[in-house]
Short mmCIF file of C-alpha atoms in Angstrom, two decimals:
data_model
loop_
_atom_site.label_atom_id
_atom_site.label_comp_id
_atom_site.label_asym_id
_atom_site.label_seq_id
_atom_site.Cartn_x
_atom_site.Cartn_y
_atom_site.Cartn_z
CA MET A 1 192.12 149.54 145.47
CA ASN A 2 195.61 149.07 147.08
CA LEU A 3 198.52 147.02 145.99
CA PRO A 4 197.75 143.63 147.81
CA THR A 5 194.21 143.73 146.18
CA LYS A 6 195.66 144.04 142.81
CA ILE A 7 197.75 141.03 143.55
CA THR A 8 194.99 139.04 144.52
CA ILE A 9 192.98 139.92 141.50
CA THR A 10 195.99 139.16 139.28
CA ARG A 11 196.07 135.49 140.88
CA ILE A 12 192.58 135.03 140.03
CA ALA A 13 193.35 136.37 136.19
CA LEU A 14 196.21 134.07 135.77
CA ILE A 15 193.73 130.96 136.61
CA PRO A 16 192.16 130.74 133.47
CA ILE A 17 195.33 131.15 131.58
CA ILE A 18 196.75 128.40 133.46
CA VAL A 19 193.92 126.22 132.68
CA VAL A 20 194.07 127.27 128.88
CA CYS A 21 197.58 126.40 128.95
CA PHE A 22 197.14 122.89 130.24
CA CYS A 23 194.42 122.31 127.59
CA LEU A 24 196.82 123.15 124.98
CA GLU A 25 199.72 120.67 126.19
CA SER A 26 198.01 118.11 124.20
CA ILE A 27 198.97 119.97 121.10
CA TYR A 28 202.06 121.46 122.13
CA ASP A 29 204.47 119.38 124.62
CA TRP A 30 206.54 122.17 125.62
CA MET A 31 203.51 124.04 126.93
CA PHE A 32 203.81 122.29 130.45
CA ILE A 33 206.39 124.59 131.31
CA LEU A 34 204.30 127.75 130.59
CA THR A 35 201.48 126.05 132.83
CA GLY A 36 203.96 125.26 135.57
CA ALA A 37 205.53 128.74 135.63
CA LEU A 38 202.30 130.52 135.83
CA TYR A 39 201.08 128.29 138.44
CA ILE A 40 204.26 129.00 140.71
CA ILE A 41 203.86 132.68 139.99
CA ALA A 42 200.24 132.63 141.10
CA SER A 43 201.12 130.44 144.22
CA VAL A 44 203.80 132.92 145.05
CA THR A 45 201.44 135.88 145.02
CA ASP A 46 199.21 134.14 147.54
CA PHE A 47 202.15 134.84 150.15
CA VAL A 48 203.05 138.25 148.56
CA ASP A 49 199.82 139.93 149.05
CA GLY A 50 199.57 138.60 152.59
CA PHE A 51 202.69 139.73 153.62
CA ILE A 52 202.49 143.36 151.88
CA ALA A 53 198.82 143.75 153.67
CA ARG A 54 200.11 142.71 157.24
CA ARG A 55 203.47 144.59 156.93
CA TYR A 56 202.12 148.01 155.68
CA LYS A 57 198.79 147.60 157.34
CA MET A 58 197.14 147.76 154.01
CA VAL A 59 194.28 144.98 154.89
CA THR A 60 190.69 145.85 153.34
CA THR A 61 187.28 144.45 153.36
CA LEU A 62 187.78 143.68 149.62
CA GLY A 63 191.06 142.01 150.12
CA LYS A 64 189.80 139.84 152.71
CA PHE A 65 186.69 138.83 150.64
CA LEU A 66 188.59 138.28 147.58
CA ASP A 67 192.16 136.50 149.33
CA PRO A 68 190.33 133.21 150.25
CA ILE A 69 188.42 132.96 146.92
CA ALA A 70 191.55 133.27 145.11
CA ASP A 71 193.33 130.58 147.30
CA LYS A 72 190.43 128.27 146.97
CA ILE A 73 190.05 128.86 143.16
CA LEU A 74 193.86 128.46 142.64
CA VAL A 75 193.89 124.96 144.55
CA VAL A 76 190.81 123.50 142.89
CA ALA A 77 192.10 124.19 139.45
CA GLY A 78 195.72 122.77 140.56
CA LEU A 79 193.77 119.39 141.81
CA VAL A 80 191.58 119.27 138.58
CA ILE A 81 194.37 119.56 136.43
CA GLY A 82 196.28 116.81 138.58
CA MET A 83 193.07 114.53 138.47
CA VAL A 84 192.98 114.93 134.53
CA SER A 85 196.54 114.31 134.25
CA ASN A 86 196.69 111.36 136.88
CA ASP A 87 197.04 108.69 134.17
CA TYR A 88 200.41 109.90 132.49
CA ARG A 89 201.68 111.92 135.19
CA LEU A 90 201.79 110.14 138.90
CA ASN A 91 200.85 106.69 137.40
CA ILE A 92 199.36 105.70 140.89
CA PRO A 93 195.79 105.19 140.39
CA PHE A 94 192.93 107.25 142.42
CA LEU A 95 195.66 108.97 144.50
CA ILE A 96 195.11 112.47 143.36
CA SER A 97 191.44 111.92 143.23
CA ILE A 98 191.15 110.71 146.85
CA CYS A 99 193.58 113.39 148.28
CA SER A 100 191.70 115.85 146.00
CA ILE A 101 188.18 114.93 147.72
CA ILE A 102 189.63 115.16 151.17
CA ILE A 103 191.13 118.60 150.71
CA LEU A 104 187.99 119.86 148.99
CA ALA A 105 185.55 118.15 151.63
CA ARG A 106 187.68 119.85 154.38
CA GLU A 107 187.46 123.42 152.63
CA PHE A 108 183.71 122.98 152.40
CA ILE A 109 183.48 121.83 156.04
CA ILE A 110 185.58 124.82 157.38
CA SER A 111 183.95 127.32 155.31
CA LEU A 112 180.28 126.12 156.66
CA PHE A 113 181.68 126.23 160.12
CA ARG A 114 183.05 129.94 159.70
CA THR A 115 179.51 130.83 158.42
CA ILE A 116 178.04 129.69 161.33
CA ALA A 117 180.78 131.12 163.74
CA ALA A 118 180.10 134.68 161.75
CA SER A 119 176.03 134.05 162.49
CA LYS A 120 176.86 133.72 166.12
CA ASN A 121 179.14 136.92 166.40
CA ILE A 122 182.06 134.45 167.16
CA VAL A 123 185.54 135.51 165.85
CA LEU A 124 187.96 132.57 164.87
CA ALA A 125 191.60 132.87 164.87
CA ALA A 126 193.66 131.71 161.79
CA ASP A 127 194.92 127.96 162.51
CA LYS A 128 198.94 127.40 162.08
CA LEU A 129 198.04 124.15 160.79
CA GLY A 130 195.88 125.48 158.14
CA LYS A 131 198.68 127.58 156.63
CA ALA A 132 200.96 124.51 156.61
CA LYS A 133 198.33 122.46 154.61
CA THR A 134 197.83 125.49 152.07
CA MET A 135 201.75 125.67 151.68
CA SER A 136 202.28 121.98 151.44
CA THR A 137 199.31 121.68 148.71
CA MET A 138 200.72 124.40 146.60
CA ILE A 139 204.46 123.11 146.60
CA SER A 140 202.78 119.56 145.72
CA LEU A 141 200.75 120.98 142.72
CA CYS A 142 203.43 123.23 141.61
CA ALA A 143 205.67 120.07 141.31
CA LEU A 144 202.74 118.27 139.68
CA MET A 145 203.06 120.79 136.72
CA TRP A 146 206.80 119.91 135.92
CA ILE A 147 206.64 116.18 135.89
CA PRO A 148 206.57 116.10 132.22
CA PHE A 149 210.25 117.00 132.29
CA ALA A 150 212.30 114.13 130.82
CA GLY A 151 214.79 112.30 132.81
CA VAL A 152 215.98 113.04 136.23
CA ALA A 153 214.23 116.33 136.83
CA GLY A 154 210.95 114.60 136.07
CA ARG A 155 211.40 111.87 138.56
CA VAL A 156 212.53 114.66 141.24
CA PHE A 157 209.14 116.67 140.63
CA TRP A 158 207.15 113.33 140.61
CA TRP A 159 208.57 112.64 144.24
CA ILE A 160 207.95 116.22 145.31
CA ALA A 161 204.47 116.01 144.09
CA ILE A 162 203.82 112.52 145.81
CA VAL A 163 205.26 113.26 149.25
CA PHE A 164 204.13 116.94 149.70
CA LEU A 165 200.48 115.85 148.49
CA CYS A 166 200.56 113.03 150.92
CA ILE A 167 201.63 115.74 153.60
CA ALA A 168 198.92 118.13 152.65
CA THR A 169 196.19 115.40 152.78
CA VAL A 170 197.35 114.29 156.51
CA ILE A 171 197.64 117.93 157.50
CA THR A 172 194.12 118.52 156.07
CA VAL A 173 192.61 116.12 158.09
CA VAL A 174 194.37 116.84 161.29
CA SER A 175 194.15 120.54 161.01
CA GLY A 176 190.18 120.22 160.28
CA ILE A 177 189.58 118.18 163.31
CA ASN A 178 191.85 120.53 165.45
CA TYR A 179 189.94 123.75 164.07
CA ILE A 180 186.73 122.55 165.07
CA LEU A 181 187.52 120.82 168.28
CA LYS A 182 189.25 124.09 169.42
CA ASN A 183 186.26 126.01 168.41
CA LYS A 184 183.68 123.56 169.50
CA ARG A 185 181.67 126.29 171.18
CA VAL A 186 180.50 127.20 167.46
CA LEU A 187 178.42 124.34 167.48
CA SER A 188 177.30 124.43 170.82
CA GLU A 189 173.35 125.29 171.68
CA GLU A 190 174.41 127.57 174.48
CA LYS A 191 173.68 130.96 173.89
CA THR A 192 176.32 133.66 173.48
CA LYS A 193 176.72 136.76 176.01
CA GLU A 194 175.59 138.87 172.96
CA GLU A 195 172.39 136.73 172.21
CA ILE A 196 171.52 136.83 176.09
CA ILE A 197 172.01 140.48 176.23
CA LYS A 198 169.97 141.21 173.03
CA GLU A 199 167.12 138.98 174.23
CA GLU A 200 166.65 139.80 178.02
CA GLU A 201 164.87 143.09 179.29
CA ILE A 202 167.55 144.90 181.24
CA GLU A 203 167.01 147.30 183.85
CA PHE A 204 169.77 149.95 184.78
CA PRO A 205 170.26 151.08 188.41
CA ASP A 206 172.08 154.17 187.52
CA GLU A 207 172.34 156.76 184.84
CA LYS A 208 176.02 156.23 184.84
CA CYS A 209 176.03 152.39 184.11
CA ILE A 210 177.01 152.84 180.45
CA GLU A 211 179.41 155.37 180.83
CA ALA A 212 181.20 153.50 183.75
CA LEU A 213 181.08 150.31 181.45
CA GLU A 214 182.90 152.40 178.79
CA LEU A 215 185.34 154.02 181.20
CA CYS A 216 186.49 150.63 182.51
CA PHE A 217 186.68 149.19 178.73
CA ASN A 218 188.64 151.96 177.30
CA ASP A 219 191.10 151.98 180.24
CA LYS A 220 191.21 148.31 180.81
CA THR A 221 190.67 148.49 184.48
CA TYR A 222 187.97 147.77 186.90
CA SER A 223 187.23 148.47 190.77
CA LEU A 224 184.69 150.23 192.88
CA SER A 225 187.07 153.06 193.95
CA TYR A 226 188.25 153.69 190.34
CA ILE A 227 184.67 153.98 188.98
CA GLN A 228 183.72 156.40 191.95
CA LYS A 229 186.74 158.68 191.70
CA LYS A 230 186.56 158.91 187.85
CA LEU A 231 182.79 159.51 187.59
CA ASN A 232 182.68 161.54 190.94
CA LEU A 233 180.16 159.41 192.30
CA SER A 234 178.94 158.22 195.88
CA TYR A 235 180.17 155.07 197.37
CA ILE A 236 176.58 153.89 197.13
CA ARG A 237 176.08 154.46 193.23
CA ALA A 238 179.62 153.10 192.61
CA PHE A 239 178.56 150.18 194.35
CA LYS A 240 175.36 149.58 192.56
CA ILE A 241 176.91 150.14 189.26
CA CYS A 242 179.66 147.40 190.05
CA PHE A 243 177.11 145.12 191.31
CA TRP A 244 175.11 145.59 188.14
CA MET A 245 178.06 144.80 186.07
CA GLU A 246 178.79 141.45 188.04
CA VAL A 247 175.16 140.47 187.86
CA ARG A 248 175.38 140.92 184.32
CA ASP A 249 178.16 138.54 183.93
CA LEU A 250 180.40 141.47 182.54
CA VAL A 251 183.08 140.89 184.92
CA LYS A 252 185.35 137.93 185.57
CA ILE A 253 188.05 136.90 187.89
CA GLU A 254 191.87 136.59 186.48
CA ASN A 255 194.69 135.84 188.71
CA ASN A 256 192.61 136.65 191.84
CA LYS A 257 191.83 139.87 190.36
CA LYS A 258 188.26 141.21 188.82
CA VAL A 259 188.69 142.26 185.23
CA LEU A 260 186.09 143.60 182.90
CA SER A 261 185.06 140.66 180.35
CA CYS A 262 182.81 142.35 177.98
CA THR A 263 183.15 143.06 174.06
CA LEU A 264 182.49 146.50 172.32
CA GLU A 265 179.58 144.55 170.78
CA ASP A 266 178.36 143.98 174.22
CA ILE A 267 178.56 147.51 175.32
CA ASN A 268 176.70 148.75 172.09
CA ILE A 269 173.94 146.20 172.72
CA LEU A 270 173.64 147.67 176.18
CA LYS A 271 173.60 151.31 175.01
CA SER A 272 170.75 150.23 172.65
CA LYS A 273 169.13 148.71 175.67
CA LYS A 274 169.50 151.61 177.78
CA GLU A 275 168.03 153.90 175.28
CA GLU A 276 164.84 151.65 175.22
CA PHE A 277 164.96 151.55 179.19
CA ASP A 278 164.76 155.38 179.43
CA LYS A 279 162.06 155.78 176.61
CA LYS A 280 160.05 153.19 178.42
CA ASN A 281 160.30 155.14 181.87
CA ASN A 282 159.65 158.19 180.47
CA LYS A 283 156.36 157.19 178.99
CA GLU A 284 155.50 155.48 182.10
#
């Protein structure tokens, strides 16, 4: 277990302590200071573990699994505290409740959207608006914890909590809609290239088809002469392979130039298909 993962686990461990501290505020008035301090520490670790993981290339599967879970639990805990304490902190009826429902609904919708994308082998890039939403939400919730301060300090935190909560809610709606529209292919009924390759019965015109495909993929280049030269093939064999690639939609045109448009997943599926094809032919 590396350092970023340990920091993430620490963030998760802090959440029940934050909740307990909040519950004790009804007995000890000063406890809100500890609640707020711990929430700020937990929020800061969200950015620290991500920075360390990316900066020092310490990204792990466990970290990828735990980090979003920790973030969501921390935000939910903050929103619940906000809803419970709404009457005596913000004094704006239903504001936190409405904003909380919108923010949580967005999280559920996007999580489901990503699950559908994963089932279709579609990789979704992180949305910059999503990061802005997380940051503004954290700032709002951190300020919310400190509102009980008396005098000017309490009013300053009140305004920070209100302004950033409203900003976070607007960004939540905009980023959610933008994320889905930008990746609307996830909801499309059209089959992906991987699904088509898996379902089709594919024939291979030459033994070197997969080798040529891997060569072009690894060297990031594609041309008949290149394949002919590198694999020491005749013009006819190289032509058949190139024709096969283009018919299989593994090649596209970019800037008036033919380039390979397949993924490593495509190649692995085609390898399996080639083995099936060879076994079938040998039996016959």
